[in-house]
Each structure stands twice: as C-alpha cells, then as structure tokens.
Amino acid sequence: AITARAAHPCYGYPYTDDLLKGTVAAHYKKVYGVDVPEEWIVWVPSVIPGVAAAMEMTGGSFMYSVPMYDHIRRLYAETGMTVVEVPMQRDENYRFTLDIPAMEAALTPDVKMLILCNPHNPVGRVFSHEELLELYAFCEKHDLLVISDEIHCEFALEVPHTPFFAVSEAAAQHSVTVSSAGKICNIPGLPMGFAIIPNAELHKKF
C-alpha cells in the first residue's frame, strides 16, 4: 500500500476518514478485547506531539518516574512546564517498579498530571493491571490526569499489556492514552498517531 501511494504523483496534504478509526477500534478489540468507540479517537502527528498537546491542555506541572525515555524528559523545555522526577525502585533482581510512596512525598500542589510510559522505555517493564490500579488510585487521590504513552504496547512478551483506559471506568475518564503503529509495525517514517480520550469534555478540549 505504501509503494502504491508513493507511485502517485500528487503529494498533497493527507486526510483521514472513518474507515481508519474503525481499523484502530477493531485492532484494540482483537488484540486487547476492549471496546474503543470511534468517537474516543483523535488523530495526532505522532505520540510525543500528542503527549505534549495533552500536557498543554491540562496546564500546571507534571510528574513521571525515572529512568524515562529521553524525549519525554525534554518535554519540560518544549512546553515550558515544570517537571517532578521520581526514581523507580528496584528489587534484588533489578526489576523496576513504580515507587508510589516516593511519588506521594515528591508531589507538589502544582502537579496536575502524571506521564506514564507503558510498556516502559527504557526499563522494559509491562506494568500489571494491579500496578496500574494502584497508580490510578494515587492519581485519583490527587486529581491528576494520566497521560499514557503506549507506543510499545505490542512488544509485551511475558505478560499482557493493559491499555490504561481499560484499567477501570474511572481511569478511562481521567486519562489520555496515546499510541501509534510506528513501533509495532516498524513504520516510524510515517508520522501518525492517535489519542484515545473516553471523557467527552477532555476530548473536546484536546
């Protein structure tokens, strides 16, 4: 399909239609067994611009756990926002986990959102449903929007990936999940991604 499109002489601005949203929705149903109504989907240029747009929509400061993907660590400069970095913890087998007590201790009144990378880049963790529930409880307690970068979602080999919006109905209403076919289909040269935003008010604002 890419070769056929490239053979066409007109390289104008592209457009999308409803068939493409249906493709994304059908994929999530097939791979993860979750329903994604097409009205939840918003197109973005790629994942990081989608994350940045959600940040700018929310305002305030943001938090994430380190180590963290380097471009996410540069978002403070690109958005002009203040970041709170919280180290992950490791067990005796060097397995990284989120340190919720440390996140509680580091939280400031200005923090309005938490950026999650799941599966995590660079440590490779696929967070379990139970870990994500615990993380959402922390975010609910402090009224934080969860912005979940899930571009590596189908590299989960040992445990199943759980999309953040599928953690619970409440989590769905307080989250923006951003993903793309760029990594899983090895097509990062075709910059396109999508945000899944179940909350209608957040969707409209985004």
CSV table of C-alpha atoms in Angstrom, one decimal:
chain,number,residue,atom,x,y,z
A,1,ALA,CA,0.0,0.0,0.0
A,2,ILE,CA,2.9,2.4,0.8
A,3,THR,CA,4.6,1.6,-2.5
A,4,ALA,CA,1.3,2.2,-4.5
A,5,ARG,CA,0.7,5.5,-2.7
A,6,ALA,CA,4.3,6.7,-3.3
A,7,ALA,CA,3.9,6.0,-7.0
A,8,HIS,CA,1.1,8.6,-7.2
A,9,PRO,CA,2.4,11.9,-8.5
A,10,CYS,CA,0.4,14.2,-6.1
A,11,TYR,CA,1.9,14.6,-2.6
A,12,GLY,CA,-0.7,16.9,-1.1
A,13,TYR,CA,-1.9,17.1,2.4
A,14,PRO,CA,-3.4,13.8,3.5
A,15,TYR,CA,-6.8,13.3,5.1
A,16,THR,CA,-8.4,10.5,7.1
A,17,ASP,CA,-11.8,9.0,7.0
A,18,ASP,CA,-14.0,7.0,9.3
A,19,LEU,CA,-12.6,3.7,8.0
A,20,LEU,CA,-9.3,4.4,9.7
A,21,LYS,CA,-10.9,5.0,13.1
A,22,GLY,CA,-12.7,1.7,12.6
A,23,THR,CA,-9.4,0.0,11.9
A,24,VAL,CA,-8.0,1.2,15.2
A,25,ALA,CA,-11.1,0.2,17.1
A,26,ALA,CA,-11.2,-3.3,15.6
A,27,HIS,CA,-7.5,-3.8,16.4
A,28,TYR,CA,-8.0,-2.9,20.1
A,29,LYS,CA,-10.9,-5.3,20.2
A,30,LYS,CA,-9.0,-8.1,18.6
A,31,VAL,CA,-5.7,-7.7,20.5
A,32,TYR,CA,-6.8,-6.5,23.9
A,33,GLY,CA,-10.5,-7.4,24.0
A,34,VAL,CA,-11.6,-3.8,24.8
A,35,ASP,CA,-14.1,-1.6,23.1
A,36,VAL,CA,-12.9,1.7,21.7
A,37,PRO,CA,-15.8,3.8,20.4
A,38,GLU,CA,-14.6,5.7,17.4
A,39,GLU,CA,-15.6,9.0,18.9
A,40,TRP,CA,-12.9,8.5,21.5
A,41,ILE,CA,-10.2,8.6,18.9
A,42,VAL,CA,-8.3,11.8,17.9
A,43,TRP,CA,-5.5,11.8,15.3
A,44,VAL,CA,-2.2,13.3,16.3
A,45,PRO,CA,1.1,13.8,14.2
A,46,SER,CA,2.8,11.2,16.4
A,47,VAL,CA,2.9,10.1,20.0
A,48,ILE,CA,5.2,12.8,21.6
A,49,PRO,CA,3.2,15.7,20.0
A,50,GLY,CA,0.1,14.0,21.3
A,51,VAL,CA,1.6,13.8,24.8
A,52,ALA,CA,2.6,17.5,24.6
A,53,ALA,CA,-0.8,18.5,23.5
A,54,ALA,CA,-2.4,16.8,26.4
A,55,MET,CA,0.1,18.5,28.8
A,56,GLU,CA,-0.6,21.9,27.4
A,57,MET,CA,-4.4,21.2,27.6
A,58,THR,CA,-4.0,20.4,31.3
A,59,GLY,CA,-1.5,23.0,32.4
A,60,GLY,CA,0.5,23.0,35.6
A,61,SER,CA,3.4,20.8,36.4
A,62,PHE,CA,3.9,17.2,35.6
A,63,MET,CA,5.4,14.1,37.1
A,64,TYR,CA,6.9,10.9,35.9
A,65,SER,CA,9.2,8.1,37.1
A,66,VAL,CA,12.8,7.8,36.0
A,67,PRO,CA,14.6,6.3,34.2
A,68,MET,CA,12.4,7.7,31.3
A,69,TYR,CA,12.5,7.9,27.5
A,70,ASP,CA,14.7,10.9,26.7
A,71,HIS,CA,12.2,12.8,24.6
A,72,ILE,CA,9.7,12.8,27.5
A,73,ARG,CA,12.5,14.1,29.7
A,74,ARG,CA,12.9,17.0,27.2
A,75,LEU,CA,9.2,18.0,27.3
A,76,TYR,CA,9.7,20.4,30.2
A,77,ALA,CA,11.8,22.6,27.8
A,78,GLU,CA,9.4,22.1,24.8
A,79,THR,CA,6.3,23.0,26.9
A,80,GLY,CA,7.8,25.4,29.4
A,81,MET,CA,6.3,23.4,32.2
A,82,THR,CA,7.9,22.3,35.5
A,83,VAL,CA,8.6,18.6,36.0
A,84,VAL,CA,8.9,16.4,39.1
A,85,GLU,CA,11.0,13.3,38.5
A,86,VAL,CA,10.7,10.4,40.9
A,87,PRO,CA,13.1,7.5,40.8
A,88,MET,CA,11.7,4.0,40.3
A,89,GLN,CA,12.6,1.3,42.8
A,90,ARG,CA,14.4,-2.0,42.1
A,91,ASP,CA,14.2,-5.3,43.8
A,92,GLU,CA,17.1,-7.8,44.3
A,93,ASN,CA,16.6,-9.0,40.7
A,94,TYR,CA,16.8,-5.4,39.3
A,95,ARG,CA,13.1,-5.4,38.5
A,96,PHE,CA,11.9,-1.9,38.3
A,97,THR,CA,8.6,-0.9,39.9
A,98,LEU,CA,6.8,2.4,40.5
A,99,ASP,CA,7.6,3.9,43.9
A,100,ILE,CA,4.1,5.2,45.0
A,101,PRO,CA,5.3,6.4,48.5
A,102,ALA,CA,8.1,8.4,46.8
A,103,MET,CA,5.7,9.9,44.4
A,104,GLU,CA,3.5,10.9,47.3
A,105,ALA,CA,6.4,12.5,49.0
A,106,ALA,CA,7.6,14.4,45.9
A,107,LEU,CA,4.1,15.7,44.9
A,108,THR,CA,3.6,19.5,44.9
A,109,PRO,CA,0.3,21.4,44.6
A,110,ASP,CA,1.3,22.5,41.1
A,111,VAL,CA,1.4,18.9,39.7
A,112,LYS,CA,-1.7,18.3,37.6
A,113,MET,CA,-0.7,15.3,35.5
A,114,LEU,CA,1.3,12.1,35.5
A,115,ILE,CA,3.0,10.8,32.4
A,116,LEU,CA,3.1,7.0,32.2
A,117,CYS,CA,5.2,5.1,29.7
A,118,ASN,CA,3.8,1.5,29.4
A,119,PRO,CA,5.5,-0.7,28.3
A,120,HIS,CA,8.2,1.4,29.9
A,121,ASN,CA,11.1,2.8,27.9
A,122,PRO,CA,13.9,2.2,28.7
A,123,VAL,CA,13.5,-0.4,31.6
A,124,GLY,CA,11.2,-2.7,29.6
A,125,ARG,CA,8.5,-3.2,32.3
A,126,VAL,CA,5.0,-4.1,31.3
A,127,PHE,CA,3.0,-2.9,34.3
A,128,SER,CA,0.4,-5.3,35.5
A,129,HIS,CA,-3.3,-4.5,35.9
A,130,GLU,CA,-2.8,-4.4,39.7
A,131,GLU,CA,0.1,-1.9,39.4
A,132,LEU,CA,-2.0,0.3,37.1
A,133,LEU,CA,-4.9,0.2,39.6
A,134,GLU,CA,-2.6,1.3,42.4
A,135,LEU,CA,-1.2,4.1,40.2
A,136,TYR,CA,-4.7,5.2,39.3
A,137,ALA,CA,-5.7,5.3,43.0
A,138,PHE,CA,-2.7,7.6,43.6
A,139,CYS,CA,-3.8,9.8,40.7
A,140,GLU,CA,-7.4,9.9,41.7
A,141,LYS,CA,-6.5,10.8,45.3
A,142,HIS,CA,-4.6,13.9,44.0
A,143,ASP,CA,-6.8,14.7,40.9
A,144,LEU,CA,-4.0,14.0,38.4
A,145,LEU,CA,-4.7,13.4,34.7
A,146,VAL,CA,-2.8,10.3,33.4
A,147,ILE,CA,-1.2,10.7,30.0
A,148,SER,CA,-0.1,7.2,28.9
A,149,ASP,CA,2.5,6.7,26.2
A,150,GLU,CA,1.8,3.2,24.9
A,151,ILE,CA,3.7,3.2,21.6
A,152,HIS,CA,5.4,-0.1,22.6
A,153,CYS,CA,2.2,-1.8,23.5
A,154,GLU,CA,2.6,-4.9,21.4
A,155,PHE,CA,6.2,-5.7,22.5
A,156,ALA,CA,4.7,-7.2,25.7
A,157,LEU,CA,6.0,-10.8,25.6
A,158,GLU,CA,5.7,-12.3,29.0
A,159,VAL,CA,2.7,-10.6,30.5
A,160,PRO,CA,-0.3,-9.0,28.7
A,161,HIS,CA,-0.4,-5.2,28.1
A,162,THR,CA,-3.3,-3.4,29.7
A,163,PRO,CA,-4.3,-0.1,28.0
A,164,PHE,CA,-4.6,2.5,30.7
A,165,PHE,CA,-8.2,3.4,29.7
A,166,ALA,CA,-9.1,-0.2,30.2
A,167,VAL,CA,-7.9,-0.3,33.9
A,168,SER,CA,-11.3,0.8,35.1
A,169,GLU,CA,-14.2,3.1,34.1
A,170,ALA,CA,-12.9,5.8,36.4
A,171,ALA,CA,-9.4,5.5,35.0
A,172,ALA,CA,-10.8,5.9,31.5
A,173,GLN,CA,-12.5,9.1,32.4
A,174,HIS,CA,-9.2,10.6,33.8
A,175,SER,CA,-6.8,9.6,31.1
A,176,VAL,CA,-5.4,10.3,27.6
A,177,THR,CA,-3.8,7.2,26.0
A,178,VAL,CA,-1.5,7.9,23.1
A,179,SER,CA,-0.2,5.3,20.7
A,180,SER,CA,0.8,4.6,17.1
A,181,ALA,CA,1.7,1.9,14.7
A,182,GLY,CA,5.2,3.4,14.3
A,183,LYS,CA,7.0,1.0,16.6
A,184,ILE,CA,4.8,-2.1,16.4
A,185,CYS,CA,4.7,-2.1,12.6
A,186,ASN,CA,8.2,-0.6,12.2
A,187,ILE,CA,6.9,2.4,10.2
A,188,PRO,CA,8.2,5.4,12.2
A,189,GLY,CA,8.9,7.2,8.9
A,190,LEU,CA,5.1,7.6,8.5
A,191,PRO,CA,4.4,10.1,11.3
A,192,MET,CA,0.9,9.4,12.5
A,193,GLY,CA,-0.6,8.5,15.9
A,194,PHE,CA,-3.8,8.6,17.8
A,195,ALA,CA,-5.1,9.6,21.2
A,196,ILE,CA,-7.8,7.7,22.9
A,197,ILE,CA,-9.8,10.0,25.2
A,198,PRO,CA,-13.0,8.5,26.7
A,199,ASN,CA,-14.0,11.6,28.6
A,200,ALA,CA,-16.1,13.8,26.3
A,201,GLU,CA,-15.2,17.1,27.9
A,202,LEU,CA,-11.5,16.2,27.8
A,203,HIS,CA,-11.9,15.0,24.2
A,204,LYS,CA,-13.5,18.3,23.1
A,205,LYS,CA,-10.8,20.3,24.9
A,206,PHE,CA,-8.0,18.3,23.4
